Short mmCIF file of C-alpha atoms in Angstrom, two decimals:
data_model
loop_
_atom_site.label_atom_id
_atom_site.label_comp_id
_atom_site.label_asym_id
_atom_site.label_seq_id
_atom_site.Cartn_x
_atom_site.Cartn_y
_atom_site.Cartn_z
CA UNK A 26 21.78 31.88 26.42
CA UNK A 27 25.47 30.35 25.80
CA UNK A 28 27.61 30.57 28.04
CA UNK A 29 31.43 30.06 26.42
CA UNK A 30 34.39 30.08 28.72
CA UNK A 31 37.82 31.55 28.12
CA UNK A 32 41.71 31.35 29.34
CA UNK A 33 42.33 33.56 31.77
CA UNK A 34 44.37 36.87 30.75
CA UNK A 35 47.40 35.58 32.63
CA UNK A 36 47.74 32.31 31.07
CA UNK A 37 46.87 33.92 27.41
CA UNK A 38 49.58 36.44 27.99
CA UNK A 39 52.27 33.24 29.11
CA UNK A 40 51.47 31.32 25.57
CA UNK A 41 51.81 34.32 23.60
CA UNK A 42 55.35 35.31 24.79
CA UNK A 43 56.31 31.58 25.13
CA UNK A 44 54.83 31.59 20.69
CA UNK A 45 57.49 34.54 20.41
CA UNK A 46 60.54 33.13 21.88
CA UNK A 47 59.80 29.29 19.99
CA UNK A 48 59.22 27.76 23.23
CA UNK A 49 58.47 23.76 22.43
CA UNK A 50 57.07 21.38 24.99
CA UNK A 51 59.42 18.96 26.70
CA UNK A 52 56.93 16.67 27.12
CA UNK A 53 55.65 16.45 23.63
CA UNK A 54 56.13 12.93 20.81
CA UNK A 55 58.31 14.82 18.75
CA UNK A 56 58.80 12.68 15.47
CA UNK A 57 61.91 11.49 16.19
CA UNK A 58 61.01 9.55 18.66
CA UNK A 59 58.68 7.11 16.74
CA UNK A 60 58.59 3.04 16.87
CA UNK A 61 57.88 0.84 13.91
CA UNK A 62 57.81 -2.47 13.77
CA UNK A 63 59.54 -2.43 10.34
CA UNK A 64 61.93 0.72 11.49
CA UNK A 65 63.76 0.50 8.05
CA UNK A 66 60.93 1.43 6.25
CA UNK A 67 58.86 4.55 6.07
CA UNK A 68 61.74 6.91 6.68
CA UNK A 69 60.44 10.05 7.38
CA UNK A 70 60.93 12.84 4.56
CA UNK A 71 60.45 16.83 4.60
CA UNK A 72 56.52 16.37 2.70
CA UNK A 73 55.75 13.25 4.70
CA UNK A 74 56.76 13.69 8.38
CA UNK A 75 56.70 10.48 10.67
CA UNK A 76 53.43 10.42 11.85
CA UNK A 77 51.62 12.00 8.80
CA UNK A 78 52.77 9.01 7.42
CA UNK A 79 50.65 7.13 9.75
CA UNK A 80 47.26 9.17 9.22
CA UNK A 81 47.49 8.74 5.56
CA UNK A 82 48.32 4.69 5.92
CA UNK A 83 45.03 5.34 8.26
CA UNK A 84 42.97 6.55 5.77
CA UNK A 85 43.82 4.83 3.03
CA UNK A 86 43.11 1.42 4.91
CA UNK A 87 40.16 -0.31 3.05
CA UNK A 88 38.21 -0.23 6.30
CA UNK A 89 38.17 3.35 6.82
CA UNK A 90 35.32 3.54 3.85
CA UNK A 91 33.14 1.79 5.95
CA UNK A 92 32.79 4.37 9.24
CA UNK A 93 30.59 6.14 6.72
CA UNK A 94 27.94 3.71 7.32
CA UNK A 95 28.47 2.85 11.13
CA UNK A 96 26.91 3.70 13.75
CA UNK A 97 27.03 6.16 16.53
CA UNK A 98 24.81 5.87 18.67
CA UNK A 99 21.41 6.05 16.72
CA UNK A 100 20.76 2.85 13.84
CA UNK A 101 17.40 2.74 12.72
CA UNK A 102 16.86 6.20 11.52
CA UNK A 103 17.01 7.33 7.74
CA UNK A 104 18.54 10.54 8.64
CA UNK A 105 21.66 12.63 6.96
CA UNK A 106 21.65 15.11 9.88
CA UNK A 107 23.05 12.09 12.20
CA UNK A 108 26.05 11.21 13.08
CA UNK A 109 28.13 8.56 11.76
CA UNK A 110 31.60 7.20 12.62
CA UNK A 111 33.18 9.41 10.04
CA UNK A 112 31.82 12.02 11.38
CA UNK A 113 32.89 11.59 15.01
CA UNK A 114 35.92 10.89 14.37
CA UNK A 115 36.84 13.77 12.73
CA UNK A 116 35.37 15.37 14.88
CA UNK A 117 37.95 14.03 17.74
CA UNK A 118 40.30 15.31 15.63
CA UNK A 119 39.32 18.50 15.37
CA UNK A 120 38.62 19.21 19.11
CA UNK A 121 42.16 17.05 19.81
CA UNK A 122 44.36 19.13 17.50
CA UNK A 123 43.01 22.62 18.61
CA UNK A 124 43.64 21.52 22.49
CA UNK A 125 46.95 20.30 20.92
CA UNK A 126 48.27 23.06 19.67
CA UNK A 127 47.71 25.23 22.00
CA UNK A 128 49.54 22.53 24.77
CA UNK A 129 52.59 22.18 22.36
CA UNK A 130 51.77 18.75 21.42
CA UNK A 131 52.68 16.65 17.82
CA UNK A 132 48.89 17.11 15.60
CA UNK A 133 49.78 15.10 13.38
CA UNK A 134 50.11 12.08 16.23
CA UNK A 135 46.71 13.47 17.94
CA UNK A 136 45.18 13.02 14.05
CA UNK A 137 46.85 9.51 13.86
CA UNK A 138 45.21 8.03 16.56
CA UNK A 139 41.84 9.99 16.70
CA UNK A 140 41.24 8.85 12.36
CA UNK A 141 41.94 5.40 13.78
CA UNK A 142 40.64 4.94 17.05
CA UNK A 143 37.24 3.16 15.96
CA UNK A 144 38.61 1.98 12.78
CA UNK A 145 37.38 -1.91 14.29
CA UNK A 146 34.01 -0.72 16.17
CA UNK A 147 31.19 -3.53 14.85
CA UNK A 148 28.45 -2.30 13.46
CA UNK A 149 25.56 -0.78 15.35
CA UNK A 150 27.62 0.81 17.98
CA UNK A 151 28.24 -0.13 20.87
CA UNK A 152 25.07 -2.45 21.27
CA UNK A 153 27.20 -4.67 18.56
CA UNK A 154 29.90 -4.70 20.20
CA UNK A 155 28.56 -6.05 23.65
CA UNK A 156 26.79 -8.70 21.32
CA UNK A 157 29.45 -10.07 19.23
CA UNK A 158 31.81 -9.81 22.84
CA UNK A 159 29.60 -12.26 23.85
CA UNK A 160 29.14 -14.50 20.83
CA UNK A 161 33.09 -14.67 20.56
CA UNK A 162 33.82 -15.13 24.49
CA UNK A 163 30.62 -17.79 24.35
CA UNK A 164 33.24 -19.75 21.61
CA UNK A 165 36.44 -19.01 23.59
CA UNK A 166 36.46 -17.72 26.17
CA UNK A 167 37.68 -14.67 25.42
CA UNK A 168 36.59 -10.74 24.64
CA UNK A 169 35.37 -8.14 21.77
CA UNK A 170 36.70 -4.34 22.42
CA UNK A 171 36.47 -2.26 19.86
CA UNK A 172 39.37 -0.52 20.51
CA UNK A 173 41.42 -3.69 20.41
CA UNK A 174 40.24 -4.90 17.68
CA UNK A 175 41.06 -0.97 15.98
CA UNK A 176 44.86 -2.47 16.76
CA UNK A 177 44.03 -5.81 15.29
CA UNK A 178 42.90 -4.17 11.99
CA UNK A 179 45.93 -1.65 12.20
CA UNK A 180 49.00 -4.03 13.36
CA UNK A 181 47.16 -7.50 12.26
CA UNK A 182 44.14 -7.79 9.60
CA UNK A 183 45.79 -4.91 7.42
CA UNK A 184 49.19 -4.66 7.76
CA UNK A 185 50.94 -1.04 7.19
CA UNK A 186 53.94 -0.46 9.90
CA UNK A 187 52.17 1.47 12.07
CA UNK A 188 53.63 3.09 14.88
CA UNK A 189 53.91 2.14 18.50
CA UNK A 190 52.49 5.65 19.54
CA UNK A 191 49.77 5.36 17.27
CA UNK A 192 48.50 1.99 17.91
CA UNK A 193 48.91 2.68 21.86
CA UNK A 194 46.33 5.95 21.72
CA UNK A 195 43.89 3.80 19.74
CA UNK A 196 44.19 0.94 21.88
CA UNK A 197 43.45 2.91 24.89
CA UNK A 198 41.23 5.27 24.05
CA UNK A 199 38.70 4.22 26.23
CA UNK A 200 35.86 6.34 26.21
CA UNK A 201 33.70 5.29 28.54
CA UNK A 202 36.03 5.36 31.41
CA UNK A 203 36.93 9.43 32.37
CA UNK A 204 39.27 10.75 34.61
CA UNK A 205 40.02 14.09 36.04
CA UNK A 206 43.75 13.54 35.44
CA UNK A 207 45.35 11.73 32.94
CA UNK A 208 49.45 11.27 33.21
CA UNK A 209 51.17 9.04 30.10
CA UNK A 210 52.01 5.42 31.51
CA UNK A 211 55.89 4.32 30.20
CA UNK A 212 55.99 1.77 27.30
CA UNK A 213 58.25 1.46 24.54
CA UNK A 214 58.41 -1.01 23.16
CA UNK A 215 55.56 -3.44 20.96
CA UNK A 216 56.60 -6.01 23.40
CA UNK A 217 54.73 -4.54 26.19
CA UNK A 218 52.18 -3.69 23.20
CA UNK A 219 51.43 -6.77 22.23
CA UNK A 220 50.95 -7.93 26.03
CA UNK A 221 48.56 -5.39 27.15
CA UNK A 222 46.74 -7.20 23.71
CA UNK A 223 46.80 -9.83 24.49
CA UNK A 224 45.11 -9.22 28.20
CA UNK A 225 42.91 -7.53 27.07
CA UNK A 226 41.43 -10.20 25.31
CA UNK A 227 42.01 -12.37 28.13
CA UNK A 228 40.55 -10.38 31.02
CA UNK A 229 37.17 -8.00 30.46
CA UNK A 230 38.93 -5.94 33.86
CA UNK A 231 41.83 -5.48 31.41
CA UNK A 232 40.21 -2.73 28.88
CA UNK A 233 39.53 -0.04 32.23
CA UNK A 234 42.99 -0.27 33.18
CA UNK A 235 44.64 0.99 30.30
CA UNK A 236 46.18 4.49 29.79
CA UNK A 237 48.03 6.02 26.50
CA UNK A 238 52.05 6.49 26.97
CA UNK A 239 51.71 9.86 25.45
CA UNK A 240 50.13 13.33 25.96
CA UNK A 241 49.45 13.40 22.67
CA UNK A 242 47.03 9.57 23.00
CA UNK A 243 45.92 11.68 26.93
CA UNK A 244 44.49 14.09 24.48
CA UNK A 245 43.01 12.04 22.25
CA UNK A 246 40.74 10.23 24.57
CA UNK A 247 39.67 12.72 26.70
CA UNK A 248 38.13 14.51 23.09
CA UNK A 249 36.67 11.57 22.09
CA UNK A 250 33.86 11.77 25.08
CA UNK A 251 34.06 15.82 24.66
CA UNK A 252 33.11 15.00 21.07
CA UNK A 253 30.81 12.77 21.65
CA UNK A 254 28.86 14.10 24.80
CA UNK A 255 26.99 17.39 23.40
CA UNK A 256 27.15 15.44 19.49
CA UNK A 257 24.37 13.08 20.67
CA UNK A 258 23.25 14.90 22.43
CA UNK A 259 22.38 17.73 19.40
CA UNK A 260 21.27 14.17 17.80
CA UNK A 261 19.04 13.22 20.48
CA UNK A 262 17.04 16.50 20.07
CA UNK A 263 16.83 16.59 16.04
CA UNK A 264 15.28 12.93 16.38
CA UNK A 265 13.08 14.30 18.68
CA UNK A 266 14.04 11.96 21.47
CA UNK A 267 14.47 14.40 24.10
CA UNK A 268 13.87 18.03 24.68
CA UNK A 269 16.99 20.30 24.78
CA UNK A 270 15.84 21.49 27.74
CA UNK A 271 15.85 18.55 30.24
CA UNK A 272 19.77 18.35 29.93
CA UNK A 273 21.33 20.15 33.17
CA UNK A 274 23.05 23.06 31.97
CA UNK A 275 25.27 23.07 34.73
CA UNK A 276 29.32 23.87 34.59
CA UNK A 277 30.26 23.16 31.70
CA UNK A 278 27.10 24.09 29.24
CA UNK A 279 24.32 21.56 28.36
CA UNK A 280 24.61 21.96 24.62
CA UNK A 281 27.46 20.83 22.29
CA UNK A 282 29.07 24.43 21.33
CA UNK A 283 29.11 24.93 25.15
CA UNK A 284 30.53 21.03 25.83
CA UNK A 285 33.53 21.46 23.69
CA UNK A 286 34.35 25.21 24.27
CA UNK A 287 34.09 24.67 27.96
CA UNK A 288 35.83 21.53 28.59
CA UNK A 289 38.48 22.59 26.07
CA UNK A 290 39.71 25.70 27.85
CA UNK A 291 39.26 24.32 31.51
CA UNK A 292 41.82 20.88 29.85
CA UNK A 293 44.15 23.89 28.40
CA UNK A 294 44.18 26.24 31.61
CA UNK A 295 45.38 23.41 33.61
CA UNK A 296 47.63 20.93 31.52
CA UNK A 297 49.63 23.94 29.86
CA UNK A 298 53.22 23.36 29.98
CA UNK A 299 52.53 20.22 32.45
CA UNK A 300 53.27 16.45 32.08
CA UNK A 301 49.86 15.85 32.59
CA UNK A 302 46.06 16.20 31.71
CA UNK A 303 43.96 17.75 34.27
CA UNK A 304 40.80 19.35 34.78
CA UNK A 305 39.21 21.27 37.55
CA UNK A 306 36.89 18.69 40.10
CA UNK A 307 33.76 20.96 39.18
CA UNK A 308 34.38 20.45 35.57
CA UNK A 309 34.97 16.31 36.36
CA UNK A 310 31.96 16.38 38.40
CA UNK A 311 30.18 17.91 35.77
CA UNK A 312 31.83 15.69 32.98
CA UNK A 313 30.26 12.23 34.85
CA UNK A 314 26.32 13.99 35.65
CA UNK A 315 26.28 14.63 31.93
CA UNK A 316 27.33 10.89 30.91
CA UNK A 317 24.84 10.09 33.28
CA UNK A 318 22.10 11.72 32.05
CA UNK A 319 22.97 10.63 28.92
CA UNK A 320 23.12 7.11 29.33
CA UNK A 321 19.21 8.17 31.36
CA UNK A 322 17.93 9.44 28.26
CA UNK A 323 19.48 8.57 25.40
CA UNK A 324 21.06 5.17 25.54
CA UNK A 325 19.00 3.45 27.38
CA UNK A 326 16.14 4.28 24.87
CA UNK A 327 13.72 0.95 24.87
CA UNK A 328 12.56 1.35 21.61
CA UNK A 329 16.36 1.31 19.88
CA UNK A 330 17.51 -1.40 22.71
CA UNK A 331 14.31 -3.41 21.85
CA UNK A 332 14.97 -3.79 18.36
CA UNK A 333 19.06 -4.23 19.48
CA UNK A 334 17.47 -7.26 21.88
CA UNK A 335 14.52 -8.61 19.60
CA UNK A 336 16.68 -8.79 16.00
CA UNK A 337 19.56 -7.25 15.90
CA UNK A 338 21.06 -10.24 18.23
CA UNK A 339 19.10 -12.95 16.70
CA UNK A 340 20.63 -11.57 13.07
CA UNK A 341 24.07 -11.42 14.78
CA UNK A 342 23.79 -15.01 16.31
CA UNK A 343 22.69 -16.46 13.10
CA UNK A 344 25.90 -15.17 10.68
CA UNK A 345 28.46 -16.11 13.19
CA UNK A 346 27.10 -19.45 13.46
CA UNK A 347 26.72 -19.78 9.52
CA UNK A 348 30.31 -17.68 8.39
CA UNK A 349 32.02 -20.03 11.02
CA UNK A 350 30.62 -22.91 9.15
CA UNK A 351 31.67 -21.33 6.53
CA UNK A 352 35.15 -20.41 7.51
CA UNK A 353 35.93 -23.89 8.54
CA UNK A 354 34.92 -25.90 5.14
CA UNK A 355 38.57 -23.95 3.75
CA UNK A 356 35.76 -23.61 0.36
CA UNK A 357 36.99 -20.66 -1.53
CA UNK A 358 33.19 -20.26 -3.58
CA UNK A 359 32.31 -18.61 -0.50
CA UNK A 360 30.93 -15.41 0.25
CA UNK A 361 33.05 -15.63 3.66
CA UNK A 362 36.10 -15.90 1.38
CA UNK A 363 34.81 -14.18 -1.54
CA UNK A 364 34.16 -10.61 0.60
CA UNK A 365 36.71 -11.18 3.33
CA UNK A 366 40.06 -13.81 2.92
CA UNK A 367 39.97 -12.16 -0.31
CA UNK A 368 39.83 -8.24 0.48
CA UNK A 369 41.91 -8.95 3.52
CA UNK A 370 44.98 -11.32 0.79
CA UNK A 371 44.84 -7.87 -1.81
CA UNK A 372 44.95 -5.55 0.88
CA UNK A 373 47.81 -7.10 2.94
CA UNK A 374 52.02 -6.10 2.95
CA UNK A 375 54.75 -5.74 5.66
CA UNK A 376 54.01 -9.86 6.65
CA UNK A 377 56.83 -10.31 8.51
CA UNK A 378 58.33 -13.84 7.84
CA UNK A 379 56.90 -16.76 10.09
CA UNK A 380 54.01 -15.37 11.17
CA UNK A 381 51.18 -17.51 10.23
CA UNK A 382 49.16 -16.86 7.55
CA UNK A 383 46.02 -14.63 7.91
CA UNK A 384 43.44 -17.47 6.54
CA UNK A 385 45.44 -19.99 7.98
CA UNK A 386 44.56 -17.95 12.15
CA UNK A 387 41.65 -19.50 15.02
CA UNK A 388 38.42 -19.46 12.69
CA UNK A 389 36.49 -18.04 15.40
CA UNK A 390 38.65 -14.75 14.92
CA UNK A 391 38.34 -14.23 11.64
CA UNK A 392 34.91 -14.67 11.84
CA UNK A 393 34.89 -11.88 14.09
CA UNK A 394 36.91 -9.55 12.16
CA UNK A 395 34.24 -10.08 9.23
CA UNK A 396 31.37 -9.61 11.36
CA UNK A 397 33.45 -6.28 12.68
CA UNK A 398 34.26 -4.91 9.60
CA UNK A 399 31.18 -4.55 8.22
CA UNK A 400 28.29 -1.94 8.05
CA UNK A 401 25.75 -1.16 9.22
CA UNK A 402 24.04 -1.75 5.61
CA UNK A 403 26.42 -4.93 4.58
CA UNK A 404 25.18 -6.76 8.09
CA UNK A 405 21.31 -6.68 6.85
CA UNK A 406 22.49 -7.02 3.34
CA UNK A 407 23.99 -10.15 4.20
CA UNK A 408 21.48 -11.91 6.61
CA UNK A 409 18.73 -11.46 3.79
CA UNK A 410 21.54 -12.95 1.46
CA UNK A 411 22.27 -15.87 3.58
CA UNK A 412 18.50 -16.38 4.83
CA UNK A 413 16.73 -15.18 2.21
CA UNK A 414 13.66 -16.68 5.17
CA UNK A 415 14.65 -16.03 8.22
CA UNK A 416 12.32 -14.33 10.88
CA UNK A 417 14.37 -11.21 11.62
CA UNK A 418 14.35 -8.10 9.93
CA UNK A 419 15.00 -4.05 10.79
CA UNK A 420 12.30 -0.96 9.82
CA UNK A 421 14.15 2.12 9.54
CA UNK A 422 12.36 4.83 10.36
CA UNK A 423 12.18 6.46 6.84
CA UNK A 424 13.06 10.63 5.96
CA UNK A 425 9.43 11.19 5.53
CA UNK A 426 8.31 9.27 8.41
#
C-alpha cells in the first residue's frame, strides 16, 4: 500500500497565515535582481516579466525540439511510454515549481532553469556523454559535461541573452551529486560564471564542486534527482527489466509517486523560511540508497551497456573523425556545414562585437557541438549516410517484439 507523507499541521498553519499576510521570502531571487550580458536588451514588461523571458527564449531555441528524441535512460526501445528528455525536463519543472511555490521562491526562474538544464545533452544519455567526453579529451585534453555544454548552447552557440541566474542554475544542476543541504554560493558577475565554465573544461574534478547561486537553482538541482529516480524505475518496470518489488520501500517509498511526494514534503518541512534547502538525515540516506539501487538494477544493465560499448562508441569515433575532417576543410558542400554551421548561423544574434565568429572557433569544439546536438535517430541516420558500408548498427526492440 502506498505511503504518502504530509506537512506537519504546524507548518501548514504557518504557511496559511503567511499567505494571508502577503509574506514574501527574503531569500528568493526577485525579477529585479536579474543580470544579463546585455542589460539594455530584453527589458521586462507586464506581459513578459524578467525570467519568463528566459523560459520563452529557451523553449524557442531550435535545439529545444530535439529533447523529444534524446534518450533519458533506455535508448534501444521503440516504446512511446518510455521517458525521453522532453518529458524529463517537464517533470523537473513541475516538481520544482511545486516546491518553489510553497517556499515563496521565483517560479519563473525555476522553470527557466528546469527547461534549459539538459539542452546540451548528448544522444544516448549518459553513455553518449561519457563517450563524447573521452573523444574530446583524447583530441584536446578538455572534458565534456552536458551541464557545461547546456550553458554553451544557451550562451555561446545560440545567443539569446539568457540571464546569469538561469545559466548558473543550468551549469550547477549536477543530478549525479546529491547533498543533504544546499546553500547558495555567492556569485554576481559573468566573469565568475565564465571562469567556472572554463574550469570545468580543463579540470574534471570541478564538476563536483558546483553549487547554484540562487535557492531557485538549488530547488531545481534536487528536483532533477527526484524526477528521474522514480521515473526510471517506472520505465524499467514497464519494460520488464526489473520487477517493482525489487526496490526497497524504506522511508521515501519505492514508487515514482511516493518518491516525488515524500521528498517534496520533507524538503518543504525543513526549508520553509530559511536561506537553504535541507532534508532529514533519514531521507538523505534513503535517497542515496535508492540511487545505488537504480545503478545496480537499471543503469548497469549488461544488455544496454554492451550495445553502447560495442556499437555506439565506435560509431561516435568514426563520426568524430569524419566530421573533424569536414570541419577543417572549410567547404560549404559538406554535411557538417549544411546541417550544423549554417543552422547555427541562421539562428544566431546578440553576438558581441569582437567575439570570434562561430565558424572560426576550434574545430574539435565545433564537432563536439554538432555531435552533442544530435538526437538518437539523427545520429544513427548520419552514421549510415556517411558510412553506407559501416559495420556498426543498432537494432531496436520493436513495439511487438
